[in-house]
Coordinates of C-alpha atoms and ligand atoms in Angstrom, one line a residue:
Chain X
M968 CA 133.8 -210.9 38.9
S969 CA 133.0 -207.4 37.6
P970 CA 131.8 -207.3 34.0
Q971 CA 134.1 -206.2 31.1
P972 CA 132.7 -203.9 28.4
N973 CA 133.5 -206.0 25.8
A974 CA 132.4 -209.3 27.9
V975 CA 130.4 -211.9 26.0
T976 CA 127.0 -212.3 27.9
K977 CA 125.7 -215.4 26.8
P978 CA 122.8 -214.9 24.3
G979 CA 119.3 -216.0 25.3
L980 CA 118.0 -219.1 23.4
W981 CA 115.7 -216.5 21.0
R982 CA 118.5 -214.5 20.3
R983 CA 120.7 -218.1 19.8
A984 CA 118.0 -219.0 17.2
Q985 CA 118.0 -215.3 15.2
I986 CA 121.2 -215.7 14.9
K987 CA 121.2 -219.0 13.4
S988 CA 118.9 -218.7 11.2
E989 CA 120.6 -215.4 9.5
E990 CA 123.9 -217.2 9.5
R991 CA 122.5 -220.7 8.2
L992 CA 119.7 -219.4 6.2
H993 CA 120.1 -215.6 6.0
V994 CA 116.7 -215.3 6.7
R995 CA 115.0 -212.9 9.8
L996 CA 113.4 -215.2 11.8
E997 CA 110.8 -212.3 13.2
S998 CA 109.8 -212.0 9.2
L999 CA 109.0 -216.1 9.4
L1000 CA 107.0 -215.6 12.3
V1001 CA 104.8 -212.8 10.9
L1002 CA 103.9 -214.8 8.4
I1003 CA 102.6 -217.8 10.2
G1004 CA 101.0 -215.4 12.7
L1005 CA 99.6 -214.0 9.9
G1006 CA 98.2 -217.7 8.6
V1007 CA 96.6 -218.6 11.5
I1008 CA 95.1 -215.1 11.8
M1009 CA 93.8 -215.9 8.2
S1010 CA 92.3 -219.7 9.3
F1011 CA 90.4 -217.7 11.8
L1012 CA 88.7 -215.6 9.7
S1013 CA 88.1 -217.2 6.7
P1014 CA 87.3 -221.1 6.6
Y1015 CA 88.1 -221.8 3.1
F1016 CA 92.1 -220.3 4.3
L1017 CA 93.8 -223.6 5.1
S1018 CA 93.2 -225.9 2.2
V1019 CA 95.7 -227.2 -0.1
S1020 CA 94.2 -225.5 -3.1
N1021 CA 94.1 -221.8 -1.8
F1022 CA 97.8 -222.9 -0.6
L1023 CA 98.5 -223.5 -4.1
N1024 CA 96.4 -220.5 -5.1
I1025 CA 98.8 -218.3 -2.4
L1026 CA 102.1 -219.8 -4.1
L1027 CA 101.0 -219.0 -7.7
A1028 CA 99.9 -215.4 -7.2
T1029 CA 102.8 -215.0 -5.2
S1030 CA 104.8 -216.4 -7.7
T1031 CA 105.4 -213.3 -10.3
I1032 CA 105.4 -211.0 -7.2
G1033 CA 108.2 -213.2 -5.6
V1034 CA 110.4 -213.1 -8.8
L1035 CA 110.3 -209.2 -8.2
A1036 CA 111.1 -209.1 -4.7
I1037 CA 114.2 -211.4 -5.9
A1038 CA 115.2 -208.5 -8.3
A1039 CA 114.3 -206.3 -5.8
T1040 CA 116.8 -207.7 -3.1
F1041 CA 119.6 -207.7 -5.4
V1042 CA 119.2 -203.6 -6.8
L1043 CA 118.5 -202.6 -2.7
G1044 CA 121.1 -205.0 -1.5
S1045 CA 123.5 -202.8 -3.9
G1046 CA 122.6 -199.9 -2.6
G1047 CA 120.5 -199.2 -5.8
L1048 CA 116.8 -199.1 -6.5
D1049 CA 114.5 -200.1 -9.3
L1050 CA 111.2 -198.5 -9.4
S1051 CA 110.4 -199.6 -13.4
L1052 CA 109.9 -204.0 -11.8
G1053 CA 106.1 -203.4 -12.9
S1054 CA 106.9 -201.5 -16.1
V1055 CA 109.2 -203.6 -17.2
M1056 CA 107.2 -206.6 -16.1
G1057 CA 104.1 -205.2 -18.3
L1058 CA 106.3 -204.2 -21.1
S1059 CA 108.0 -207.8 -21.3
G1060 CA 104.5 -209.9 -21.1
V1061 CA 103.1 -207.7 -24.1
A1062 CA 106.4 -208.2 -25.8
G1063 CA 106.3 -212.1 -25.6
A1064 CA 102.7 -212.0 -26.6
F1065 CA 103.4 -209.9 -29.6
V1066 CA 106.3 -212.2 -30.8
A1067 CA 104.4 -215.2 -30.3
V1068 CA 100.9 -213.7 -31.6
N1069 CA 101.0 -211.3 -33.9
L1070 CA 104.3 -212.2 -35.3
G1071 CA 102.9 -215.8 -35.0
L1072 CA 106.5 -217.2 -34.0
P1073 CA 108.0 -220.1 -31.9
S1074 CA 106.7 -219.7 -28.4
A1075 CA 110.2 -220.1 -27.2
L1076 CA 111.1 -216.8 -29.3
G1077 CA 107.7 -215.1 -27.4
V1078 CA 110.1 -216.0 -24.1
A1079 CA 113.1 -214.9 -25.3
A1080 CA 111.9 -211.6 -26.7
G1081 CA 110.1 -211.0 -23.3
I1082 CA 113.0 -211.6 -21.0
G1083 CA 115.2 -210.0 -23.5
A1084 CA 113.1 -206.7 -23.5
G1085 CA 112.7 -207.1 -19.4
A1086 CA 117.0 -207.3 -19.3
A1087 CA 117.3 -204.1 -22.2
A1088 CA 115.5 -202.1 -20.0
G1089 CA 117.6 -203.2 -17.2
Y1090 CA 120.9 -202.6 -19.4
I1091 CA 119.7 -199.1 -19.9
N1092 CA 119.2 -198.3 -16.1
G1093 CA 122.1 -199.9 -15.2
K1094 CA 124.5 -197.6 -17.9
L1095 CA 122.5 -194.6 -17.2
V1096 CA 123.4 -194.9 -13.4
T1097 CA 126.7 -196.1 -14.1
R1098 CA 128.3 -194.0 -16.8
A1099 CA 125.8 -190.7 -16.9
F1100 CA 125.5 -190.9 -13.2
V1101 CA 121.6 -189.9 -13.0
P1102 CA 120.6 -191.1 -9.9
A1103 CA 118.8 -194.3 -9.8
F1104 CA 115.7 -193.0 -8.5
I1105 CA 115.2 -190.3 -11.7
V1106 CA 116.7 -193.1 -14.2
T1107 CA 113.8 -196.0 -13.2
L1108 CA 111.1 -193.4 -12.6
G1109 CA 111.6 -192.7 -16.1
M1110 CA 112.2 -196.2 -17.4
M1111 CA 108.8 -196.6 -15.5
G1112 CA 107.0 -194.4 -17.6
L1113 CA 109.5 -195.2 -21.0
A1114 CA 108.6 -198.8 -20.1
R1115 CA 104.8 -198.3 -19.7
G1116 CA 104.5 -196.2 -22.8
L1117 CA 106.0 -198.5 -25.0
A1118 CA 104.4 -201.4 -24.0
L1119 CA 101.1 -199.0 -24.4
V1120 CA 102.6 -198.7 -28.2
I1121 CA 103.4 -202.2 -29.1
S1122 CA 100.0 -203.6 -28.4
D1123 CA 98.4 -200.3 -29.3
G1124 CA 96.7 -199.9 -26.2
R1125 CA 94.9 -203.2 -26.4
V1126 CA 95.3 -206.6 -24.5
I1127 CA 96.9 -209.3 -27.1
Y1128 CA 95.3 -212.8 -26.6
G1129 CA 95.2 -216.1 -28.1
L1130 CA 98.7 -217.5 -26.4
P1131 CA 100.0 -220.7 -28.4
S1132 CA 99.5 -223.9 -26.1
A1133 CA 103.4 -223.9 -25.6
L1134 CA 102.8 -220.3 -23.8
L1135 CA 99.8 -221.1 -21.9
Y1136 CA 101.6 -224.3 -20.3
L1137 CA 104.2 -222.3 -18.9
G1138 CA 101.4 -220.1 -16.8
Q1139 CA 98.5 -223.2 -16.2
G1140 CA 100.5 -225.9 -16.6
R1141 CA 100.7 -228.3 -13.5
P1142 CA 103.2 -231.1 -13.8
F1143 CA 102.7 -233.0 -10.3
G1144 CA 99.5 -231.1 -9.5
I1145 CA 102.1 -228.1 -8.8
P1146 CA 101.3 -225.3 -11.2
M1147 CA 104.2 -224.2 -13.6
P1148 CA 105.0 -220.6 -12.1
V1149 CA 105.7 -222.1 -9.0
I1150 CA 107.7 -224.5 -9.8
I1151 CA 109.8 -221.5 -12.2
F1152 CA 110.0 -219.4 -8.7
F1153 CA 111.4 -222.1 -6.6
T1154 CA 113.6 -222.6 -9.2
V1155 CA 114.7 -219.3 -9.6
V1156 CA 114.7 -218.6 -5.6
L1157 CA 117.1 -221.9 -5.7
I1158 CA 119.6 -220.2 -8.3
T1159 CA 119.3 -216.7 -6.7
H1160 CA 120.0 -217.8 -3.1
Y1161 CA 123.0 -219.4 -3.8
I1162 CA 124.3 -216.6 -5.9
L1163 CA 123.7 -213.9 -3.1
A1164 CA 124.4 -216.0 -0.1
F1165 CA 127.2 -218.3 -1.6
T1166 CA 129.3 -216.6 -4.0
R1167 CA 131.7 -214.1 -5.1
F1168 CA 129.0 -212.3 -6.9
G1169 CA 126.6 -212.0 -3.8
R1170 CA 129.2 -210.7 -1.8
Y1171 CA 130.3 -208.0 -4.0
T1172 CA 126.6 -207.0 -4.6
L1173 CA 126.2 -206.5 -0.3
A1174 CA 129.9 -204.9 -0.2
I1175 CA 128.8 -202.7 -2.8
G1176 CA 125.6 -201.5 -1.0
D1177 CA 127.7 -201.2 2.1
N1178 CA 130.4 -198.7 1.0
E1179 CA 131.2 -198.4 -2.5
N1180 CA 134.3 -197.5 -1.8
A1181 CA 135.7 -200.5 0.1
A1182 CA 134.4 -202.3 -2.4
R1183 CA 136.5 -200.1 -5.1
T1184 CA 139.6 -200.6 -2.9
A1185 CA 139.3 -204.3 -2.8
G1186 CA 139.4 -204.5 -6.6
I1187 CA 136.1 -205.1 -7.6
D1188 CA 134.5 -203.4 -10.8
V1189 CA 131.4 -201.5 -9.0
A1190 CA 130.2 -199.9 -12.3
T1191 CA 130.0 -202.9 -14.3
H1192 CA 128.7 -205.0 -11.4
R1193 CA 125.9 -202.4 -11.0
V1194 CA 125.1 -202.9 -14.7
I1195 CA 124.8 -206.7 -14.3
L1196 CA 122.8 -205.9 -11.5
Y1197 CA 119.9 -204.0 -13.4
T1198 CA 120.2 -206.0 -16.2
L1199 CA 119.4 -209.5 -13.7
S1200 CA 116.8 -207.1 -12.4
G1201 CA 115.2 -206.5 -15.7
G1202 CA 115.5 -209.8 -16.7
L1203 CA 114.1 -211.0 -13.8
A1204 CA 110.9 -208.5 -14.2
G1205 CA 110.5 -209.8 -18.1
L1206 CA 110.2 -213.3 -16.7
A1207 CA 107.4 -212.3 -13.9
G1208 CA 106.3 -210.8 -17.0
M1209 CA 105.7 -214.2 -18.7
L1210 CA 104.8 -216.2 -15.8
F1211 CA 101.8 -213.5 -15.1
M1212 CA 101.2 -213.0 -19.6
A1213 CA 101.2 -216.8 -19.3
R1214 CA 98.6 -217.1 -16.2
I1215 CA 96.2 -214.6 -17.6
N1216 CA 96.7 -215.9 -21.1
S1217 CA 97.1 -212.6 -22.2
G1218 CA 99.8 -209.9 -23.3
D1219 CA 98.5 -206.9 -21.4
P1220 CA 100.1 -203.8 -21.5
T1221 CA 98.4 -202.6 -17.9
A1222 CA 100.2 -205.3 -16.2
G1223 CA 102.1 -205.1 -13.4
I1224 CA 100.9 -201.6 -12.4
S1225 CA 102.1 -200.5 -8.9
Y1226 CA 103.6 -203.9 -8.2
E1227 CA 107.2 -202.5 -7.7
L1228 CA 105.2 -201.3 -4.6
T1229 CA 104.8 -204.5 -3.4
A1230 CA 108.4 -206.4 -4.3
I1231 CA 110.4 -203.7 -3.0
T1232 CA 108.0 -203.9 0.2
A1233 CA 108.1 -208.2 0.3
A1234 CA 112.1 -207.5 -0.4
I1235 CA 112.2 -205.0 2.9
I1236 CA 110.1 -207.3 5.2
G1237 CA 112.5 -210.2 3.9
G1238 CA 115.5 -208.0 5.5
T1239 CA 116.9 -206.3 2.8
N1240 CA 118.7 -202.9 3.9
L1241 CA 116.9 -200.1 2.0
F1242 CA 119.9 -198.3 2.2
G1243 CA 122.2 -201.7 0.9
G1244 CA 124.6 -203.5 2.2
R1245 CA 122.4 -206.5 3.8
G1246 CA 120.2 -208.9 1.6
S1247 CA 118.8 -212.0 1.6
I1248 CA 116.4 -214.2 -0.9
L1249 CA 115.3 -216.6 1.1
G1250 CA 114.0 -213.8 3.3
A1251 CA 112.4 -211.5 0.3
V1252 CA 110.3 -215.3 -0.4
I1253 CA 108.9 -214.9 2.6
G1254 CA 108.2 -211.5 2.3
A1255 CA 106.5 -212.0 -0.8
L1256 CA 104.5 -215.0 1.0
I1257 CA 103.5 -212.3 3.9
M1258 CA 102.1 -209.8 0.8
G1259 CA 100.8 -213.0 -0.9
V1260 CA 98.9 -214.3 2.3
L1261 CA 97.6 -210.6 3.0
Q1262 CA 95.8 -210.2 -0.6
N1263 CA 94.7 -213.8 -0.5
G1264 CA 93.3 -213.1 2.8
L1265 CA 91.4 -209.8 1.8
N1266 CA 90.3 -211.4 -1.2
L1267 CA 88.1 -214.1 0.6
L1268 CA 87.0 -211.6 3.4
A1269 CA 86.0 -209.5 0.0
V1270 CA 87.9 -206.8 0.6
Q1271 CA 88.0 -204.3 -2.3
S1272 CA 90.8 -204.3 -4.1
Y1273 CA 91.4 -200.8 -3.3
Y1274 CA 92.2 -201.1 0.5
Q1275 CA 94.8 -204.0 -0.9
I1276 CA 97.1 -201.1 -2.3
M1277 CA 96.7 -198.5 0.7
A1278 CA 97.6 -201.7 3.1
I1279 CA 100.7 -202.4 0.9
G1280 CA 101.6 -198.7 1.0
A1281 CA 100.7 -198.7 5.0
V1282 CA 102.8 -202.3 5.3
L1283 CA 106.1 -201.2 3.4
I1284 CA 106.4 -198.0 5.7
F1285 CA 105.9 -199.9 8.6
A1286 CA 108.6 -202.2 7.5
V1287 CA 110.7 -199.6 7.1
F1288 CA 109.8 -198.2 10.4
I1289 CA 110.8 -201.0 12.0
D1290 CA 113.9 -201.6 10.2
Q1291 CA 115.3 -198.1 10.9
Y1292 CA 113.9 -198.2 14.9
Q1293 CA 116.2 -201.8 15.2
I1294 CA 119.0 -200.1 13.8
R1295 CA 118.6 -196.9 15.9
K1296 CA 118.3 -198.7 19.0
A1297 CA 121.0 -201.3 18.3
A1298 CA 123.1 -197.5 17.5
D1299 CA 121.9 -196.3 21.1
T1300 CA 122.6 -199.7 22.8
Chain G
M1194 CA 166.6 -199.6 -8.3
S1195 CA 163.9 -199.3 -6.0
L1196 CA 161.0 -200.9 -5.4
L1197 CA 158.2 -198.5 -5.8
V1198 CA 159.0 -195.5 -7.6
L1199 CA 156.7 -192.4 -8.0
S1200 CA 158.0 -189.8 -10.8
N1201 CA 156.3 -186.5 -11.8
I1202 CA 153.1 -187.3 -10.4
S1203 CA 150.6 -184.5 -11.2
K1204 CA 147.0 -184.6 -10.2
S1205 CA 144.0 -181.7 -10.3
F1206 CA 140.5 -182.3 -9.3
G1207 CA 138.6 -180.2 -11.5
P1208 CA 140.3 -176.7 -10.8
V1209 CA 142.1 -177.5 -7.9
N1210 CA 145.7 -178.6 -8.4
V1211 CA 146.5 -181.2 -5.5
L1212 CA 150.0 -182.7 -6.9
H1213 CA 152.5 -181.2 -8.8
H1214 CA 155.4 -183.6 -9.9
A1215 CA 155.7 -185.0 -6.6
N1216 CA 158.4 -187.6 -6.5
M1217 CA 159.0 -190.5 -4.0
S1218 CA 160.4 -193.5 -3.8
V1219 CA 160.6 -197.2 -1.5
D1220 CA 163.0 -200.0 -1.4
A1221 CA 161.7 -203.5 -0.2
G1222 CA 163.0 -203.4 3.7
E1223 CA 162.5 -199.7 3.7
V1224 CA 160.2 -197.6 5.9
V1225 CA 159.5 -194.3 4.6
G1226 CA 157.8 -191.7 6.2
L1227 CA 155.2 -189.1 4.0
V1228 CA 154.5 -186.1 6.3
G1229 CA 153.0 -182.7 5.3
D1230 CA 150.1 -180.5 6.5
N1231 CA 146.5 -181.1 6.0
G1232 CA 145.7 -181.1 2.3
A1233 CA 149.0 -181.3 1.5
G1234 CA 148.3 -184.5 -1.1
K1235 CA 149.8 -187.2 1.2
S1236 CA 146.4 -189.7 0.7
T1237 CA 145.6 -188.5 -2.4
L1238 CA 149.1 -189.6 -3.8
M1239 CA 148.8 -193.0 -2.1
K1240 CA 145.5 -193.5 -4.0
I1241 CA 147.2 -193.1 -6.9
I1242 CA 149.3 -195.8 -5.9
T1243 CA 146.6 -198.0 -5.6
G1244 CA 144.7 -197.1 -8.4
I1245 CA 141.6 -195.4 -7.1
Y1246 CA 142.6 -192.5 -8.6
K1247 CA 144.6 -191.8 -12.0
A1248 CA 147.0 -189.6 -12.0
D1249 CA 147.0 -186.5 -14.9
A1250 CA 150.6 -187.0 -15.8
G1251 CA 153.8 -189.0 -14.4
D1252 CA 154.8 -192.4 -13.7
I1253 CA 154.9 -195.3 -11.3
T1254 CA 156.9 -198.4 -11.4
L1255 CA 157.2 -201.4 -9.5
D1256 CA 160.2 -203.6 -10.1
G1257 CA 161.1 -201.0 -12.8
Q1258 CA 157.9 -202.0 -14.7
S1259 CA 155.1 -199.2 -15.1
I1260 CA 151.8 -200.2 -13.1
L1261 CA 150.0 -197.5 -14.3
H1262 CA 147.8 -199.3 -16.5
L1263 CA 146.8 -202.2 -14.1
D1264 CA 143.3 -201.8 -11.8
P1265 CA 143.1 -201.6 -8.0
G1266 CA 142.3 -205.3 -8.3
E1267 CA 145.6 -205.8 -10.4
R1268 CA 147.8 -203.6 -8.2
R1269 CA 146.8 -205.2 -5.2
A1270 CA 147.5 -208.4 -6.3
M1271 CA 150.8 -207.5 -7.4
G1272 CA 151.5 -206.8 -3.6
I1273 CA 150.3 -203.3 -2.9
E1274 CA 148.3 -203.1 0.0
M1275 CA 146.6 -199.8 1.8
I1276 CA 145.3 -199.2 5.0
Y1277 CA 143.4 -196.5 4.1
Q1278 CA 142.5 -192.8 6.4
D1279 CA 139.1 -193.9 6.5
L1280 CA 139.7 -197.6 6.8
A1281 CA 137.3 -198.6 3.6
L1282 CA 135.6 -201.3 5.5
A1283 CA 132.0 -202.6 4.6
K1284 CA 130.4 -202.0 8.0
Q1285 CA 127.8 -204.7 7.9
Q1286 CA 129.9 -207.6 7.1
D1287 CA 132.1 -209.3 9.2
V1288 CA 135.5 -209.3 9.7
A1289 CA 136.6 -212.4 7.5
S1290 CA 134.3 -211.2 4.4
N1291 CA 136.6 -207.6 4.8
I1292 CA 139.5 -209.4 5.1
F1293 CA 138.8 -211.5 2.1
L1294 CA 136.9 -209.1 -0.3
G1295 CA 137.7 -209.2 -3.7
R1296 CA 140.0 -212.5 -2.8
E1297 CA 137.2 -214.9 -1.4
P1298 CA 138.7 -218.6 -1.7
V1299 CA 136.4 -220.5 -3.8
K1300 CA 135.4 -224.4 -3.5
S1301 CA 132.6 -226.3 -5.1
F1302 CA 129.0 -226.9 -3.6
L1303 CA 128.4 -230.7 -3.1
G1304 CA 131.3 -231.1 -5.6
I1305 CA 129.6 -230.1 -9.0
I1306 CA 128.2 -226.3 -8.5
P1307 CA 131.4 -224.1 -8.9
G1308 CA 132.0 -220.6 -7.4
M1309 CA 131.0 -221.3 -3.6
V1310 CA 132.7 -219.1 -1.2
D1311 CA 134.9 -221.2 1.3
K1312 CA 133.9 -219.1 4.6
R1313 CA 135.2 -221.6 7.0
T1314 CA 138.2 -221.3 5.5
M1315 CA 137.9 -217.4 5.3
D1316 CA 137.0 -217.3 9.0
R1317 CA 139.8 -219.6 10.3
K1318 CA 142.1 -217.4 8.5
A1319 CA 141.3 -214.3 9.5
Q1320 CA 140.6 -215.4 13.3
E1321 CA 144.7 -216.4 12.6
M1322 CA 146.0 -213.0 11.6
I1323 CA 143.7 -211.2 13.8
D1324 CA 145.6 -213.3 16.4
R1325 CA 148.6 -213.1 15.1
L1326 CA 148.4 -208.9 15.4
G1327 CA 147.5 -209.8 18.8
A1328 CA 144.2 -208.2 18.7
N1329 CA 141.4 -207.9 21.2
L1330 CA 138.3 -208.8 19.2
P1331 CA 135.2 -210.3 20.9
A1332 CA 134.4 -212.2 18.2
I1333 CA 135.3 -212.0 15.0
N1334 CA 131.6 -213.4 13.0
R1335 CA 129.8 -209.7 13.9
P1336 CA 129.5 -206.7 11.4
V1337 CA 132.7 -204.5 11.8
G1338 CA 130.6 -201.6 12.1
T1339 CA 129.9 -203.0 16.0
F1340 CA 133.4 -202.7 16.8
S1341 CA 135.2 -199.8 18.3
G1342 CA 137.3 -197.5 16.2
G1343 CA 140.6 -198.7 16.9
Q1344 CA 139.5 -202.4 16.5
Q1345 CA 138.5 -201.4 13.5
Q1346 CA 141.8 -200.1 12.3
T1347 CA 143.3 -203.9 14.0
I1348 CA 140.9 -205.2 11.2
A1349 CA 142.0 -202.6 8.2
I1350 CA 145.4 -203.7 9.1
A1351 CA 144.8 -207.1 9.0
R1352 CA 143.5 -207.1 5.9
A1353 CA 146.4 -205.4 4.2
L1354 CA 148.6 -208.1 6.0
T1355 CA 146.8 -211.2 4.9
F1356 CA 147.9 -211.6 1.4
D1357 CA 151.9 -211.4 1.7
P1358 CA 152.0 -207.7 0.5
R1359 CA 155.1 -205.9 -1.1
V1360 CA 154.5 -202.8 -0.2
V1361 CA 152.1 -201.3 2.6
I1362 CA 150.9 -198.4 3.0
M1363 CA 149.6 -196.8 6.0
D1364 CA 147.7 -193.7 5.5
E1365 CA 147.3 -192.9 9.5
P1366 CA 146.6 -196.2 10.9
T1367 CA 147.9 -195.0 14.5
A1368 CA 144.7 -192.0 14.6
A1369 CA 142.2 -194.1 16.4
L1370 CA 145.0 -196.0 18.9
A1371 CA 145.6 -196.0 22.4
V1372 CA 149.0 -195.8 23.3
R1373 CA 149.7 -199.5 23.8
E1374 CA 147.8 -200.3 20.6
V1375 CA 150.1 -197.4 18.6
Q1376 CA 153.4 -199.1 20.2
S1377 CA 152.5 -202.2 18.7
V1378 CA 151.8 -201.0 15.7
L1379 CA 155.4 -199.2 15.5
D1380 CA 156.7 -202.9 16.3
L1381 CA 154.6 -204.2 13.4
I1382 CA 156.2 -201.8 11.2
R1383 CA 159.6 -203.1 12.3
Q1384 CA 159.1 -206.6 11.8
L1385 CA 157.1 -205.9 8.1
K1386 CA 160.8 -204.2 7.5
K1387 CA 162.7 -207.1 8.9
Q1388 CA 160.8 -209.3 6.3
G1389 CA 161.7 -207.6 3.6
I1390 CA 158.4 -205.2 3.4
A1391 CA 158.3 -202.1 1.8
V1392 CA 156.6 -199.6 4.3
I1393 CA 155.1 -196.1 3.4
L1394 CA 153.6 -194.7 6.7
I1395 CA 151.8 -191.6 6.5
S1396 CA 151.5 -190.0 9.9
H1397 CA 150.8 -186.9 11.7
R1398 CA 152.6 -188.1 15.1
L1399 CA 155.9 -186.9 13.9
N1400 CA 157.9 -188.4 17.3
D1401 CA 156.3 -191.7 15.7
V1402 CA 157.4 -191.4 12.2
L1403 CA 161.0 -190.2 13.4
S1404 CA 161.5 -192.9 15.8
V1405 CA 160.3 -196.0 12.9
T1406 CA 161.6 -194.7 9.3
D1407 CA 164.6 -194.7 7.4
R1408 CA 163.5 -191.8 5.4
I1409 CA 161.1 -189.0 5.7
V1410 CA 159.4 -187.4 2.5
V1411 CA 158.0 -184.0 3.2
L1412 CA 155.1 -183.0 0.6
R1413 CA 153.6 -179.5 0.9
H1414 CA 151.0 -178.4 -1.2
G1415 CA 151.7 -181.3 -3.6
R1416 CA 155.2 -180.7 -4.3
T1417 CA 157.7 -182.9 -2.7
E1418 CA 159.7 -180.3 -0.4
A1419 CA 161.8 -182.6 1.1
N1420 CA 163.7 -185.9 1.4
L1421 CA 165.3 -186.3 4.5
T1422 CA 167.2 -189.1 5.9
T1423 CA 165.9 -189.9 9.2
S1424 CA 169.0 -191.0 11.2
Q1425 CA 170.6 -187.7 9.7
T1426 CA 167.6 -185.7 10.3
T1427 CA 165.8 -183.5 13.0
M1428 CA 162.1 -182.6 14.6
T1429 CA 163.4 -178.8 13.3
K1430 CA 163.9 -179.3 9.9
V1431 CA 161.3 -182.0 9.4
V1432 CA 159.0 -179.4 11.0
S1433 CA 160.4 -176.3 9.1
A1434 CA 159.8 -178.3 6.0
I1435 CA 156.2 -179.2 6.4
V1436 CA 155.5 -175.6 7.3
G1437 CA 157.9 -174.0 5.1
G1438 CA 159.6 -170.7 6.3
D1439 CA 158.2 -168.2 8.6
D1440 CA 157.0 -169.0 11.7
M1441 CA 159.0 -172.6 11.8
E1442 CA 160.8 -172.0 15.1
A1443 CA 157.6 -171.3 17.0
A1444 CA 156.1 -174.6 15.2
A1445 CA 159.2 -176.5 15.6
A1446 CA 159.3 -175.2 19.3
H1447 CA 155.8 -176.6 19.8
E1448 CA 156.2 -180.3 18.2
S1449 CA 159.5 -180.9 20.6
A1450 CA 157.5 -179.8 23.4
G1451 CA 154.7 -181.7 22.6
Ligands
ATP1889 N1 137.9 -186.4 -4.6 C1 138.5 -185.3 -4.2 N2 137.7 -184.3 -5.1 C2 138.1 -183.1 -4.9 N3 139.0 -182.5 -4.2 C3 139.5 -183.7 -3.3 C4 139.4 -184.8 -3.7 N4 140.3 -185.7 -2.8 C5 141.1 -184.9 -1.9 N5 140.7 -183.8 -2.5 C6 141.5 -182.3 -2.3 O1 142.9 -182.6 -2.2 C7 143.6 -182.2 -1.8 C8 144.8 -182.9 -0.4 O2 143.5 -183.6 0.2 P1 144.5 -185.5 0.5 O3 143.2 -185.9 1.2 O4 145.3 -185.7 -0.4 O5 145.2 -184.7 1.8 P2 146.1 -185.1 2.6 O6 147.6 -184.7 2.7 O7 146.1 -186.4 2.7 O8 145.4 -184.2 4.1 P3 145.2 -184.9 5.6 O9 146.5 -185.0 6.6 O10 144.4 -183.9 6.2 O11 144.6 -186.1 5.8 C9 142.9 -181.1 -0.7 O12 142.7 -179.6 -0.8 C10 141.6 -182.2 -1.0 O13 140.0 -180.9 -0.2
MG1890 MG1 144.9 -187.7 4.4

């Protein structure tokens, strides 16, 4: 029997596992392997790596970046881009601290102000992209400067210290021995994974990123959907700002500088297509953990933070290279 | 009274006037061919029906009711479906996701969390539809972009037929198809006609148009140049309406020969 061009050859074990993991969990198996491999390498290089407390440390450090990576996944998956994540996170931290400390209002209002400031910045991004037709790259690059500047204006360029204890609990509380930010991060992961992988909203997000025109002909209100996505992205950046602020016990106007770099890298490592149409929250979590382990390992090995930023930049380029390489290979065969 | 009526539709893109007072209508169970040169405005006129473009002037009625105020989703819900010339498929999503895009069935997760898309039902119905069309797809859970042009065209057709349409607009549905598949699309059109569905067929294959339609509307430079009853017209008349005037003899001879 001669093989037909379209005949389905039985895929190997690895390929089947890949397909299953993508279908069921929406996770790329390769990224999980990279994470495990990285962990193995680190545990050989540093005796401190393999410990419960260090794992909790990694999770704690990852929770902020992880929330930002989730935001990046939604926006990139829809074919957009949000470069203002880090700055908006900084603005939110300052806004929250300003309301709770300088104005002396209840902590809950501080959190609302922080997340609200982020969502407002995101909403403005969304409106400018969809109604004023300014490219997302430019809008969010501009917002990066605007939000950072506003954070410095509000805080008068100084760090706001002395958070009320209720706010501190958000960053430093440990119910059942698990850090609060980690609990919040996992909750956000569960909710957003459900939304992106299993609801209409998630499907529309990826469909818009895949082929905006197809989405429009299917009756999806693309502009409104994009505004919601940018608002969600800003709101999540706000939440990340709250977690970070509470963890370091202050509203720092310089918090989150270049975090968008790490967040976008994490999202892309996790299998999100830089040009939209594909994206996974669990993948982004794995991506964020890879970045977290990398940073933690470099810290344990006492590598200077300048080199760490370089490492993140290199990983981003490498991850996109691998992604594009695979796409081209798939197109060739 | 016709099912779908377009009256005096005008449209320009900036300085370019594409449609000038174009008129056409289609009845339930009627197949109308829409022909014209490249750039005559056929696709634009059809996108005005589905709501992707807004007409500058004119009216569109379905069952005598104006649908101008409805958005594309609402027009689709009223039974107006279109197979777009560029297919308008989301290439990284699978077959069922494309067929059901915008109309996914939902259930609740664990009986409490609402809004979970029922992918299993989607897959099953998508497979049924593909089978009904007699199409040959290796597997439906693959990204649509991995299929051949003809297979993608079949998926676009399946999407237009899954939700009991009343009007089906086909913009060059056979452009990427092999001879046998072209015949099955023509058979499909006849089948739709029998079910009382209105069909508008855009095609440059005039032989196909003459064989399957009841009427032929000719668009020329954005104007309705002719409205011909297929049984009472000839290739020559259609071609002369398309090219309008001078070299129609030569063009007609060429078409008949080809
Ligand atoms: N979005 C747009 N912006 C500007 N001009 C457009 C747009 N869409 C169509 N046009 C112009 O309108 C005219 C009619 O285009 P249309 O696609 O309706 O033609 P058509 O009859 O479908 O042609 P074909 O047979 O090649 O598909 C063309 O001159 C085209 O350049
Ligand atoms: Mg056309």
